[in-house]
PDB file of N, CA, C and O in Angstrom:
ATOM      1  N   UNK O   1      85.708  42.648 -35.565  1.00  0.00           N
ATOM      2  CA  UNK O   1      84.908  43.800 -35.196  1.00  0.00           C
ATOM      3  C   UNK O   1      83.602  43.780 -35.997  1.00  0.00           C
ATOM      4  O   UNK O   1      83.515  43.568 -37.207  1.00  0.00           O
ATOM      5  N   UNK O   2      82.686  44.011 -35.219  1.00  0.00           N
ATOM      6  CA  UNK O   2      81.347  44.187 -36.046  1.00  0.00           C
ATOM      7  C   UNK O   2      81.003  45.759 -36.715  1.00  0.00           C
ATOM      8  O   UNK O   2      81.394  46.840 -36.274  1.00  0.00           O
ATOM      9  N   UNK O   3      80.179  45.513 -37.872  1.00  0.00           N
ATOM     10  CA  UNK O   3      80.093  46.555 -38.950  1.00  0.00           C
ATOM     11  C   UNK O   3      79.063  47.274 -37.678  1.00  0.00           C
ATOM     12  O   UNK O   3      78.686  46.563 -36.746  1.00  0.00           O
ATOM     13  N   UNK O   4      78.706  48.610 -37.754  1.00  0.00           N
ATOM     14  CA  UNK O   4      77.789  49.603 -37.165  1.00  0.00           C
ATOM     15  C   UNK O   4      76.095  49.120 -38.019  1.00  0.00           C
ATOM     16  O   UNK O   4      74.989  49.536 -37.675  1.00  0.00           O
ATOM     17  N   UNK O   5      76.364  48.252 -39.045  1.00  0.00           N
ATOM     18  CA  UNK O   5      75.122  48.078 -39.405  1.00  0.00           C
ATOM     19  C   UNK O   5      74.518  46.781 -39.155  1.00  0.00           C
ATOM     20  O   UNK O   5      73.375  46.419 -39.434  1.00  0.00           O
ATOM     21  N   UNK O   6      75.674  45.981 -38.455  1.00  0.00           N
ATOM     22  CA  UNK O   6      75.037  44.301 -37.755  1.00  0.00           C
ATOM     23  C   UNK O   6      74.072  44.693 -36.981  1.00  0.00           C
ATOM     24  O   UNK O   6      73.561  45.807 -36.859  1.00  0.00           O
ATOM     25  N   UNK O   7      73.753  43.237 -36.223  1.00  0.00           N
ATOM     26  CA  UNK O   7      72.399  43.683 -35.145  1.00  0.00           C
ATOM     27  C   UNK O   7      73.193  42.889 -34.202  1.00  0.00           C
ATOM     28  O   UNK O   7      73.794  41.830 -34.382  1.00  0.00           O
ATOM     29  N   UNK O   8      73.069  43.627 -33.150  1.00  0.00           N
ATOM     30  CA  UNK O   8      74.151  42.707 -31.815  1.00  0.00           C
ATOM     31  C   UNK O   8      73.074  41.411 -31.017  1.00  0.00           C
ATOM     32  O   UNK O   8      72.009  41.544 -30.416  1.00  0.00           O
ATOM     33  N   UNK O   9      73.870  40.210 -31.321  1.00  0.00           N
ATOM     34  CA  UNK O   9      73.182  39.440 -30.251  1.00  0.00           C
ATOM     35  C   UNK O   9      73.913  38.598 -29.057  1.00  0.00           C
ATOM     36  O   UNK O   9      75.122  38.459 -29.242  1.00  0.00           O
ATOM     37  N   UNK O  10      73.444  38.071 -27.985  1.00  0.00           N
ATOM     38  CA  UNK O  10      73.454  37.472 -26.778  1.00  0.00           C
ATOM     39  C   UNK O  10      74.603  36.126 -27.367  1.00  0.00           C
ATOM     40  O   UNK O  10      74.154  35.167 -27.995  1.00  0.00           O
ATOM     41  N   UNK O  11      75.377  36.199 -27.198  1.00  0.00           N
ATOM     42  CA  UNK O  11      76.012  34.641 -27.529  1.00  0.00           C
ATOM     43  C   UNK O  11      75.627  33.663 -26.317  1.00  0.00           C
ATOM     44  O   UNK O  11      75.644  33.907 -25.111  1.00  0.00           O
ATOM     45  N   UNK O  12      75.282  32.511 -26.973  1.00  0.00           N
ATOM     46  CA  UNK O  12      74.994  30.934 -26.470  1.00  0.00           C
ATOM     47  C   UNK O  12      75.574  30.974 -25.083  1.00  0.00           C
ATOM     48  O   UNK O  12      74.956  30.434 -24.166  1.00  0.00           O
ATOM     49  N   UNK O  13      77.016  31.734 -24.815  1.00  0.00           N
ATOM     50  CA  UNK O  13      77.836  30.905 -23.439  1.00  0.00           C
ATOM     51  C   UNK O  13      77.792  32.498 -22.572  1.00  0.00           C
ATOM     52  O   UNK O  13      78.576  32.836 -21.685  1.00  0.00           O
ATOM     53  N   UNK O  14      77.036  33.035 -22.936  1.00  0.00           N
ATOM     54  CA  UNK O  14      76.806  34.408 -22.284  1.00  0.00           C
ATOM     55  C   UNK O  14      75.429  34.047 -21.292  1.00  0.00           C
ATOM     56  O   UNK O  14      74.317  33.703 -21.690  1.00  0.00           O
ATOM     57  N   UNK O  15      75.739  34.181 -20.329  1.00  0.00           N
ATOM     58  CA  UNK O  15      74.539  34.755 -19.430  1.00  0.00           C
ATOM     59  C   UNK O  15      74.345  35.675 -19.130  1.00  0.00           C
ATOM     60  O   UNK O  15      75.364  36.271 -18.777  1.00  0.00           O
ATOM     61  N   UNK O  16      72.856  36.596 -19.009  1.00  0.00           N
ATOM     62  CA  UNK O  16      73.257  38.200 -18.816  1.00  0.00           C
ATOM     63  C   UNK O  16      72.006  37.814 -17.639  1.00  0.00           C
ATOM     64  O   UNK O  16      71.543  36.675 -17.711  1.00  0.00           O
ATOM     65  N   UNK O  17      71.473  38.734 -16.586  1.00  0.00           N
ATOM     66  CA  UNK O  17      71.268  39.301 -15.322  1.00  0.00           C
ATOM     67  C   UNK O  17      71.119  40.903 -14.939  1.00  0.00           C
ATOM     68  O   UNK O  17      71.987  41.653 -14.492  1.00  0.00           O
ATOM     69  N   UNK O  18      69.732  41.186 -15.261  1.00  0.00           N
ATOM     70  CA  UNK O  18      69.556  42.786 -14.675  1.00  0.00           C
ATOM     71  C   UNK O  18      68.670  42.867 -13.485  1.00  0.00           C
ATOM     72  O   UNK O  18      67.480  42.573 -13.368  1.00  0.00           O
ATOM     73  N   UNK O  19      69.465  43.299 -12.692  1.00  0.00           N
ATOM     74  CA  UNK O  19      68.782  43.565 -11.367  1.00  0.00           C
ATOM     75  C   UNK O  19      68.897  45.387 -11.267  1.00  0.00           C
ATOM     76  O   UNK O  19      69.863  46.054 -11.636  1.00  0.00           O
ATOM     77  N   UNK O  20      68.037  45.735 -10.861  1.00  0.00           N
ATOM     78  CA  UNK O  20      68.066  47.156 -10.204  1.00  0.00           C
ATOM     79  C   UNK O  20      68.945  47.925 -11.627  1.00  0.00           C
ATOM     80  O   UNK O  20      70.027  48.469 -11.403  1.00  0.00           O
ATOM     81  N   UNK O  21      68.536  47.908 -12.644  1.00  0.00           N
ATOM     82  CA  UNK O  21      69.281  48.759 -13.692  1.00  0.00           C
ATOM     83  C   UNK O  21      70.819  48.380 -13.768  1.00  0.00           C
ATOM     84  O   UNK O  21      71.587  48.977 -14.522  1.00  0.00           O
ATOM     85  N   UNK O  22      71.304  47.114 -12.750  1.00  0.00           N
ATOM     86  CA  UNK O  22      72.448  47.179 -13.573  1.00  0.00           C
ATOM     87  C   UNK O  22      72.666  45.864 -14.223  1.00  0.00           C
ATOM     88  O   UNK O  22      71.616  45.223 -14.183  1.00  0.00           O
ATOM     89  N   UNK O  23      73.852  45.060 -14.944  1.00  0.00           N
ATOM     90  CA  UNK O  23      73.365  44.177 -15.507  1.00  0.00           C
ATOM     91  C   UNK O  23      75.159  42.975 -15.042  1.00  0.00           C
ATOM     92  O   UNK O  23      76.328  43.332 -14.896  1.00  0.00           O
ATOM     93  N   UNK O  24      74.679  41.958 -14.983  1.00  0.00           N
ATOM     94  CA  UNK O  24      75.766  40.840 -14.583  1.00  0.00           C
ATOM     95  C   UNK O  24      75.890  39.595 -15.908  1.00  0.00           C
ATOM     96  O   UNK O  24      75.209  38.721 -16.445  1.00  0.00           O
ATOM     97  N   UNK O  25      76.977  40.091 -15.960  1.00  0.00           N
ATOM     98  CA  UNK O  25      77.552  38.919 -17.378  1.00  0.00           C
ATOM     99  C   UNK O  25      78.270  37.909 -16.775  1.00  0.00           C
ATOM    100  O   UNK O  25      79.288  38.292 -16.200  1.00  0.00           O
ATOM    101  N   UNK O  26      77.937  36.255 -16.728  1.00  0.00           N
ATOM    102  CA  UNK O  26      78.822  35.388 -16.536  1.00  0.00           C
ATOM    103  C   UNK O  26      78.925  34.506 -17.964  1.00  0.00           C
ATOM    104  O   UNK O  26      77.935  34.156 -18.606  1.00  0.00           O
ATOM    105  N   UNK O  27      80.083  34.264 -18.274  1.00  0.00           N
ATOM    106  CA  UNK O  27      80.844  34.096 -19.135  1.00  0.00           C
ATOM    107  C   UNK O  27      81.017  31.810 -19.221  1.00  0.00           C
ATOM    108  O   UNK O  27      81.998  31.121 -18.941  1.00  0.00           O
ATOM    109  N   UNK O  28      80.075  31.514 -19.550  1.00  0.00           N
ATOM    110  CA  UNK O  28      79.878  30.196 -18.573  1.00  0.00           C
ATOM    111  C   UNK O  28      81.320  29.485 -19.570  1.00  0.00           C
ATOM    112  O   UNK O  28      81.799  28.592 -18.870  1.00  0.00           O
ATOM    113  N   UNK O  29      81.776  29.551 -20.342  1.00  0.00           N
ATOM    114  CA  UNK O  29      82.985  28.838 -20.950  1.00  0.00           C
ATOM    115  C   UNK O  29      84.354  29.314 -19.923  1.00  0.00           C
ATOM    116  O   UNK O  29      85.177  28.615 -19.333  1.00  0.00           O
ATOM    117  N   UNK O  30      84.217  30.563 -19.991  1.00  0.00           N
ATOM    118  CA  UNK O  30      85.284  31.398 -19.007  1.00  0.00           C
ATOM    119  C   UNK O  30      85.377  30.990 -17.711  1.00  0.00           C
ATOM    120  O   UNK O  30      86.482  30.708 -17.248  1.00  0.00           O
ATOM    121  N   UNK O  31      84.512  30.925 -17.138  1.00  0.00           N
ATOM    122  CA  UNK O  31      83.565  31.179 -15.540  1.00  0.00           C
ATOM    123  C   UNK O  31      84.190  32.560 -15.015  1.00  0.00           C
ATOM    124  O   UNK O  31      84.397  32.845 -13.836  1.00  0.00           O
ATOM    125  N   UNK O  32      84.485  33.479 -16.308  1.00  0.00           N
ATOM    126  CA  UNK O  32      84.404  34.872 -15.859  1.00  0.00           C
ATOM    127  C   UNK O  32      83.095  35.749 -15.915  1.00  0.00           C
ATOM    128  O   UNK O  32      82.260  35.507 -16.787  1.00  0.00           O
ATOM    129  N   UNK O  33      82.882  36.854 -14.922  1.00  0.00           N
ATOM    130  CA  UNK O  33      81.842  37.417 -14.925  1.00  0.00           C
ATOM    131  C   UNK O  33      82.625  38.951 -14.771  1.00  0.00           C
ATOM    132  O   UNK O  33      83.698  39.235 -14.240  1.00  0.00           O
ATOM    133  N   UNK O  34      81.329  40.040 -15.664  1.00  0.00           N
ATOM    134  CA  UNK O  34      81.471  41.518 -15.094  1.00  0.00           C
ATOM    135  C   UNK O  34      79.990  41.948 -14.777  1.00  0.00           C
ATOM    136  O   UNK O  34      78.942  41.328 -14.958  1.00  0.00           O
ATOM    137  N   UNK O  35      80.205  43.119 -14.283  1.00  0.00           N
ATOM    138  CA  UNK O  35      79.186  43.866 -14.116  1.00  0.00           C
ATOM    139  C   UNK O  35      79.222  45.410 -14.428  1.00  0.00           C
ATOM    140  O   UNK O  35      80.079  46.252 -14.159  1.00  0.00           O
ATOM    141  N   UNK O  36      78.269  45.488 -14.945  1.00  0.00           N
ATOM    142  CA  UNK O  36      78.270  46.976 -16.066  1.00  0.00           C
ATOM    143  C   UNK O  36      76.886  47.664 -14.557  1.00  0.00           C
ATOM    144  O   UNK O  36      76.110  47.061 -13.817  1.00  0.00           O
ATOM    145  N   UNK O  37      77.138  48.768 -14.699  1.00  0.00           N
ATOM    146  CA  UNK O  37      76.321  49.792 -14.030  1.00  0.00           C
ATOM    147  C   UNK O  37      75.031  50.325 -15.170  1.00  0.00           C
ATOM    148  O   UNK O  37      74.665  49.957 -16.286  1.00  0.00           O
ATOM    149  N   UNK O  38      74.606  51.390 -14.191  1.00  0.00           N
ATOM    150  CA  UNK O  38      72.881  51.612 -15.529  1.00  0.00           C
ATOM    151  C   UNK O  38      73.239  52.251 -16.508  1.00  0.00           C
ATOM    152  O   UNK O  38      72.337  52.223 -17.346  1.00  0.00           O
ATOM    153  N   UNK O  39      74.321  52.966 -16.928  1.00  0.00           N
ATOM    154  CA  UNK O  39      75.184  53.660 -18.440  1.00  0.00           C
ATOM    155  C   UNK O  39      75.184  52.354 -19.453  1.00  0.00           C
ATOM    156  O   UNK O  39      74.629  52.264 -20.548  1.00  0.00           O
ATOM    157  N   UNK O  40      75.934  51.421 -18.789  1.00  0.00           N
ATOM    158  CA  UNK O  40      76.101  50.253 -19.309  1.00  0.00           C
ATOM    159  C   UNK O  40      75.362  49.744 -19.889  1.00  0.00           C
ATOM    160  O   UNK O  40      75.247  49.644 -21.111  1.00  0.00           O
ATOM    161  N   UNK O  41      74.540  49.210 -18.771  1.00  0.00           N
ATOM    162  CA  UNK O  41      73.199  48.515 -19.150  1.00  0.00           C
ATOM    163  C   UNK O  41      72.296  49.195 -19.822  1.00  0.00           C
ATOM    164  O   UNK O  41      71.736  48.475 -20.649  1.00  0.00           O
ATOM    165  N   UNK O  42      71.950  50.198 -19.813  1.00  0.00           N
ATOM    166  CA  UNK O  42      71.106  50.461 -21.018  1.00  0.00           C
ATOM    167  C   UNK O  42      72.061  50.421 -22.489  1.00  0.00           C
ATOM    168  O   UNK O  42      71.473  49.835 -23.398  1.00  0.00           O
ATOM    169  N   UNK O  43      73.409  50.943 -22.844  1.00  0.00           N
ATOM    170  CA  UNK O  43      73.760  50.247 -23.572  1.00  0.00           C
ATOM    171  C   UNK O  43      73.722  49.155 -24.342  1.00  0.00           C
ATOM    172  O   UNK O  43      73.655  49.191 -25.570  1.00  0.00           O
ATOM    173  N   UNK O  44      73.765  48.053 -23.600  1.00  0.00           N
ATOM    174  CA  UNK O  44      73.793  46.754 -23.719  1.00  0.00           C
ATOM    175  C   UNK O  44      71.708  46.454 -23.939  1.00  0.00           C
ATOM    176  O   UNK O  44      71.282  45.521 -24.619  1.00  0.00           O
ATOM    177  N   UNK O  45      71.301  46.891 -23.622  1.00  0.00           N
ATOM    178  CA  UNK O  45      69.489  46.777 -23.597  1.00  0.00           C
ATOM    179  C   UNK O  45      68.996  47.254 -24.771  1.00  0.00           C
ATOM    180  O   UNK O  45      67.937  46.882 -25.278  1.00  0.00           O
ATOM    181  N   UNK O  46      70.147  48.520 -25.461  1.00  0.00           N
ATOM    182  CA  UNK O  46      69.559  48.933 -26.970  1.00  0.00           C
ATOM    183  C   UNK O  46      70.097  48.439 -27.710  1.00  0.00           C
ATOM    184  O   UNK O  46      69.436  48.131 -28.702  1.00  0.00           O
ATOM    185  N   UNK O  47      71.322  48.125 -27.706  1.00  0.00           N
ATOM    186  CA  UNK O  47      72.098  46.968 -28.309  1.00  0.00           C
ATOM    187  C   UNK O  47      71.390  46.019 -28.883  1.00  0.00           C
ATOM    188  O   UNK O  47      71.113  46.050 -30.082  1.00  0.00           O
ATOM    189  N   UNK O  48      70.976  44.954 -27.975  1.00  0.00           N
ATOM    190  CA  UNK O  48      70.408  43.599 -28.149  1.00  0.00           C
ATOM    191  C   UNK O  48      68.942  44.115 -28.523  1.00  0.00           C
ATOM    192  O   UNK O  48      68.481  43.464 -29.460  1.00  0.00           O
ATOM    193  N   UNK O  49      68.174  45.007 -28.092  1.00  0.00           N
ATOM    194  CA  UNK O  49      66.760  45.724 -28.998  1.00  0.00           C
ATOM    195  C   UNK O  49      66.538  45.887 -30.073  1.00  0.00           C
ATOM    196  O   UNK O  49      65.539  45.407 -30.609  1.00  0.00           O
ATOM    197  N   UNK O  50      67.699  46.851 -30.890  1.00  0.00           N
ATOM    198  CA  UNK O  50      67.243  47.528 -32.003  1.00  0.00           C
ATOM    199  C   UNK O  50      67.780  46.521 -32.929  1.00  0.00           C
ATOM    200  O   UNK O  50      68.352  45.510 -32.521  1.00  0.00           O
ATOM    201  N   UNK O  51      67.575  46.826 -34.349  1.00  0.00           N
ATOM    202  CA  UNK O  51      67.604  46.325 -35.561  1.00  0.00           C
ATOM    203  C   UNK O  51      69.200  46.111 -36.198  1.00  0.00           C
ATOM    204  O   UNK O  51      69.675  45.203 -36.879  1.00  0.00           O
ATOM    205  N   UNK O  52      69.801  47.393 -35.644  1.00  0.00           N
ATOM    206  CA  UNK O  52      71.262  47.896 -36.048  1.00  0.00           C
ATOM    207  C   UNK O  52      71.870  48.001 -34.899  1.00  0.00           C
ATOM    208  O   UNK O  52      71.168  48.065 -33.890  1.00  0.00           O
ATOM    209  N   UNK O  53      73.679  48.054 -34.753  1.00  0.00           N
ATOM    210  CA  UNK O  53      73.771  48.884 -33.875  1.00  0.00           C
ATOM    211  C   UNK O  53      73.983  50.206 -33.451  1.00  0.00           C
ATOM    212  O   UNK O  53      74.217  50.824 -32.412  1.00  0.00           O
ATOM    213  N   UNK O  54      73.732  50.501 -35.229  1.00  0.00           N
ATOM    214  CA  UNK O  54      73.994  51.703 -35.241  1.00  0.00           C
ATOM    215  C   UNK O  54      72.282  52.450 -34.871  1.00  0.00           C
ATOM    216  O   UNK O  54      72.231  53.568 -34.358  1.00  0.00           O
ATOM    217  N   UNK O  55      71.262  51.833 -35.136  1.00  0.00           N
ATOM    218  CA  UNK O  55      69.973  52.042 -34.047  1.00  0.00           C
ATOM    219  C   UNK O  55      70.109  52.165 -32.735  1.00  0.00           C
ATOM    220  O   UNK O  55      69.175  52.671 -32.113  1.00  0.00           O
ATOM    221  N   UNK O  56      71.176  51.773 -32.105  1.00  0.00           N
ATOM    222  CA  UNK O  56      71.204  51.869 -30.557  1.00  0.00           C
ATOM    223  C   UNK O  56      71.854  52.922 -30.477  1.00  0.00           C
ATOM    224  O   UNK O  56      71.502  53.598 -29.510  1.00  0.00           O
ATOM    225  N   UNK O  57      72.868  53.475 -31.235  1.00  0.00           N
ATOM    226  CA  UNK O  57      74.127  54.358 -31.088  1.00  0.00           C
ATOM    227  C   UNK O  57      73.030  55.688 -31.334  1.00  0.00           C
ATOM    228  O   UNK O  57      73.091  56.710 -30.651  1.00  0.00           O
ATOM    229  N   UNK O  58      72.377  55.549 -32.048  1.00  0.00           N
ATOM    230  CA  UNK O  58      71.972  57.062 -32.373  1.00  0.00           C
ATOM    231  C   UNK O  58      70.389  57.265 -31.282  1.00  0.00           C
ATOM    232  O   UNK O  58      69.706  58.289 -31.273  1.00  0.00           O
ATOM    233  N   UNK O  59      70.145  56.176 -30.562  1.00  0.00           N
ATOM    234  CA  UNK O  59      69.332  56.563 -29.041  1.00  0.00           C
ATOM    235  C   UNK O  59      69.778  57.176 -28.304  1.00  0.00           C
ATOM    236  O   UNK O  59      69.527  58.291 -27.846  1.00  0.00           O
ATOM    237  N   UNK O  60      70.892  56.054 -28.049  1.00  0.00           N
ATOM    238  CA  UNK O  60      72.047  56.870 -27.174  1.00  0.00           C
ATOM    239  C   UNK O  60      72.347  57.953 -27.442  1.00  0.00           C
ATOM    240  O   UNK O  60      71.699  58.722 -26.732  1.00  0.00           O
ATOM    241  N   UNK O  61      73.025  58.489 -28.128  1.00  0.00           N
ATOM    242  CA  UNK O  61      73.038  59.755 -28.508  1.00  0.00           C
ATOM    243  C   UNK O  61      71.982  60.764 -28.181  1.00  0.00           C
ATOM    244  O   UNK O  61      72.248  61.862 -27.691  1.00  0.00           O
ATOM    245  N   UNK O  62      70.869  60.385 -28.447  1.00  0.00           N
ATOM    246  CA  UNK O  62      69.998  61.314 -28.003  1.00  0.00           C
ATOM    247  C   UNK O  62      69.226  61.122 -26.504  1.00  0.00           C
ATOM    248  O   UNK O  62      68.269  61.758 -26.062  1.00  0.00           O
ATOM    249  N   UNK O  63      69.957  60.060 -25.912  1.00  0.00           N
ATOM    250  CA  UNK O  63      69.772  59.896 -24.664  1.00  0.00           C
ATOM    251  C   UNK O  63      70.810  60.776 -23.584  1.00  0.00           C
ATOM    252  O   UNK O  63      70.497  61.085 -22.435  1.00  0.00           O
ATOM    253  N   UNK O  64      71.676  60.985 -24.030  1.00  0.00           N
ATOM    254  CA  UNK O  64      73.160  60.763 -23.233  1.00  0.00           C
ATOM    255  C   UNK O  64      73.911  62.366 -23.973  1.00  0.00           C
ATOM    256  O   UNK O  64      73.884  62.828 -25.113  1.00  0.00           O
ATOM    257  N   UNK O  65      74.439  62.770 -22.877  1.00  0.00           N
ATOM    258  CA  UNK O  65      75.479  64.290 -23.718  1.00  0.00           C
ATOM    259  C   UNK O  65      76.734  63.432 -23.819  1.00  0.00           C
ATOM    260  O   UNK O  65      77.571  63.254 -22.934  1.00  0.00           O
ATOM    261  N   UNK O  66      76.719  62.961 -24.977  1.00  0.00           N
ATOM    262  CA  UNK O  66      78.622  62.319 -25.143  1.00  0.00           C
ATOM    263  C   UNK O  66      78.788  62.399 -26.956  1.00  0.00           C
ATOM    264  O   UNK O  66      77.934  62.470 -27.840  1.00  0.00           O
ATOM    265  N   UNK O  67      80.214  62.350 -26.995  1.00  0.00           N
ATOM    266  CA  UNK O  67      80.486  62.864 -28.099  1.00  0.00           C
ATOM    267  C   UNK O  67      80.336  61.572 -29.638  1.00  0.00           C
ATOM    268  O   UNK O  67      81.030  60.597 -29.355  1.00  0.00           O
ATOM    269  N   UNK O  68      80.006  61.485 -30.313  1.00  0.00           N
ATOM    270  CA  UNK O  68      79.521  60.389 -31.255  1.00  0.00           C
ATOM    271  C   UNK O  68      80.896  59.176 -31.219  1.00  0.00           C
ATOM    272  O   UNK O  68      80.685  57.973 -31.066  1.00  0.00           O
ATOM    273  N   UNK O  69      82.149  59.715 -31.373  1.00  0.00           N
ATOM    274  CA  UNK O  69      83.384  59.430 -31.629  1.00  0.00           C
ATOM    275  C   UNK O  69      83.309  58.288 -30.295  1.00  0.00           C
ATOM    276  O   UNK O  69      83.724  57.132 -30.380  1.00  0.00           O
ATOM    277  N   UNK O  70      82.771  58.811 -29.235  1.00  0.00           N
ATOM    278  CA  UNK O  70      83.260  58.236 -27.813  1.00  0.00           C
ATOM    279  C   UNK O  70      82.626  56.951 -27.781  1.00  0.00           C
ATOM    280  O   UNK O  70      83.010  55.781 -27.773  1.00  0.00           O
ATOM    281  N   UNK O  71      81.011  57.840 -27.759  1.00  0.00           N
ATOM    282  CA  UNK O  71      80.048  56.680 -27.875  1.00  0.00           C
ATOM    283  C   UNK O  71      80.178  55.178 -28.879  1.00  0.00           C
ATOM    284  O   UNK O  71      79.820  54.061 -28.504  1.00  0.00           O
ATOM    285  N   UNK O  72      80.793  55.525 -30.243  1.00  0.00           N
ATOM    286  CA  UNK O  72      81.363  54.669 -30.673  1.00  0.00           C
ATOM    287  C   UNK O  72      82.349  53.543 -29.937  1.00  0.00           C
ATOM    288  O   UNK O  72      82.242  52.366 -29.591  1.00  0.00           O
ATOM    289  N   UNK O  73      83.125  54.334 -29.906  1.00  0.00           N
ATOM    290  CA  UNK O  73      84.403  53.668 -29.199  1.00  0.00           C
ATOM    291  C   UNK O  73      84.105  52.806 -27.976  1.00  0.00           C
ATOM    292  O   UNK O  73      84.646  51.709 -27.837  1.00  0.00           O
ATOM    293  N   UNK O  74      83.092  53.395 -26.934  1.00  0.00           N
ATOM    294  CA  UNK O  74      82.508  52.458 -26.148  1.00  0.00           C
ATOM    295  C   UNK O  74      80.964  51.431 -26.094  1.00  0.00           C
ATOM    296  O   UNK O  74      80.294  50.825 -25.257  1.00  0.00           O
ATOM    297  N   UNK O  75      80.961  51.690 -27.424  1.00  0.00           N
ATOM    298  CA  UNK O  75      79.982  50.937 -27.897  1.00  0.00           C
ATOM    299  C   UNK O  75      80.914  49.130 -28.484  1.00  0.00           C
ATOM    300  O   UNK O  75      80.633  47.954 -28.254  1.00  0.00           O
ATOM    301  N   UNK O  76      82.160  49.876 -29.365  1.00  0.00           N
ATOM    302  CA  UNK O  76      82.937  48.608 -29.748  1.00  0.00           C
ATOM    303  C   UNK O  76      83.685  47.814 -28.730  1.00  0.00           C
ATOM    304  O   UNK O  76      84.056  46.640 -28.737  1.00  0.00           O
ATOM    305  N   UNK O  77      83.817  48.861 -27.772  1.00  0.00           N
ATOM    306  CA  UNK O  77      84.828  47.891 -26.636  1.00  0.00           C
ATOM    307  C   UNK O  77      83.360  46.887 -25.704  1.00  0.00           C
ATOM    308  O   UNK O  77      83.393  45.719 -25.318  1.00  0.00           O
ATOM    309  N   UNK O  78      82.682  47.488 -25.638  1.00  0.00           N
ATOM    310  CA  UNK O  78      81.619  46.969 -25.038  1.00  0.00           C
ATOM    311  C   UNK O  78      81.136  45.397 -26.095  1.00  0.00           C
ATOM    312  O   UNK O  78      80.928  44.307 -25.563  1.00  0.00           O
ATOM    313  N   UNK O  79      81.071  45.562 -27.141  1.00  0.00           N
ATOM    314  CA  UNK O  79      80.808  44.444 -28.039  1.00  0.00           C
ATOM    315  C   UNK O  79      81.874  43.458 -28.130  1.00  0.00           C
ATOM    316  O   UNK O  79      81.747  42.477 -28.862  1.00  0.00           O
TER     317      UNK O  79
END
């Protein structure tokens, strides 16, 4: 698990894909893919942006009505 004070990045066998606000992960070791919707994807856009991830968490937060606890929680499952 990563600390809230790492900086999240793109791994090597990750491909990411944003079309129309949402975003497509293929997994090229896997040859699994998902797709996250625009909640997601901006997630994942402040994520890989800011400095921390705890810099993205507290955008979000002031982007989004959700509870800190949650946002966490789907911030780590998301990572």
């Amino acid at each position: 698990m990563r600390a809230f004070t790492d900086r999240a990045a793109v791994p090597a066998h990750l491909m990411v894909r944003i079309l129309d606000n949402e975003a497509v992960f293929l997994n090229i070791e896997t040859e699994r893919y998902i797709g996250l919707d625009q909640t997601g994807t901006r997630m994942w856009q402040l994520l890989t942006s800011t400095p921390a991830i705890s810099a993205a968490s507290s955008q979000l937060l002031d982007e989004y009505d959700v509870a800190p606890e949650l946002l966490r929680s789907d911030l780590t499952e998301l990572l």
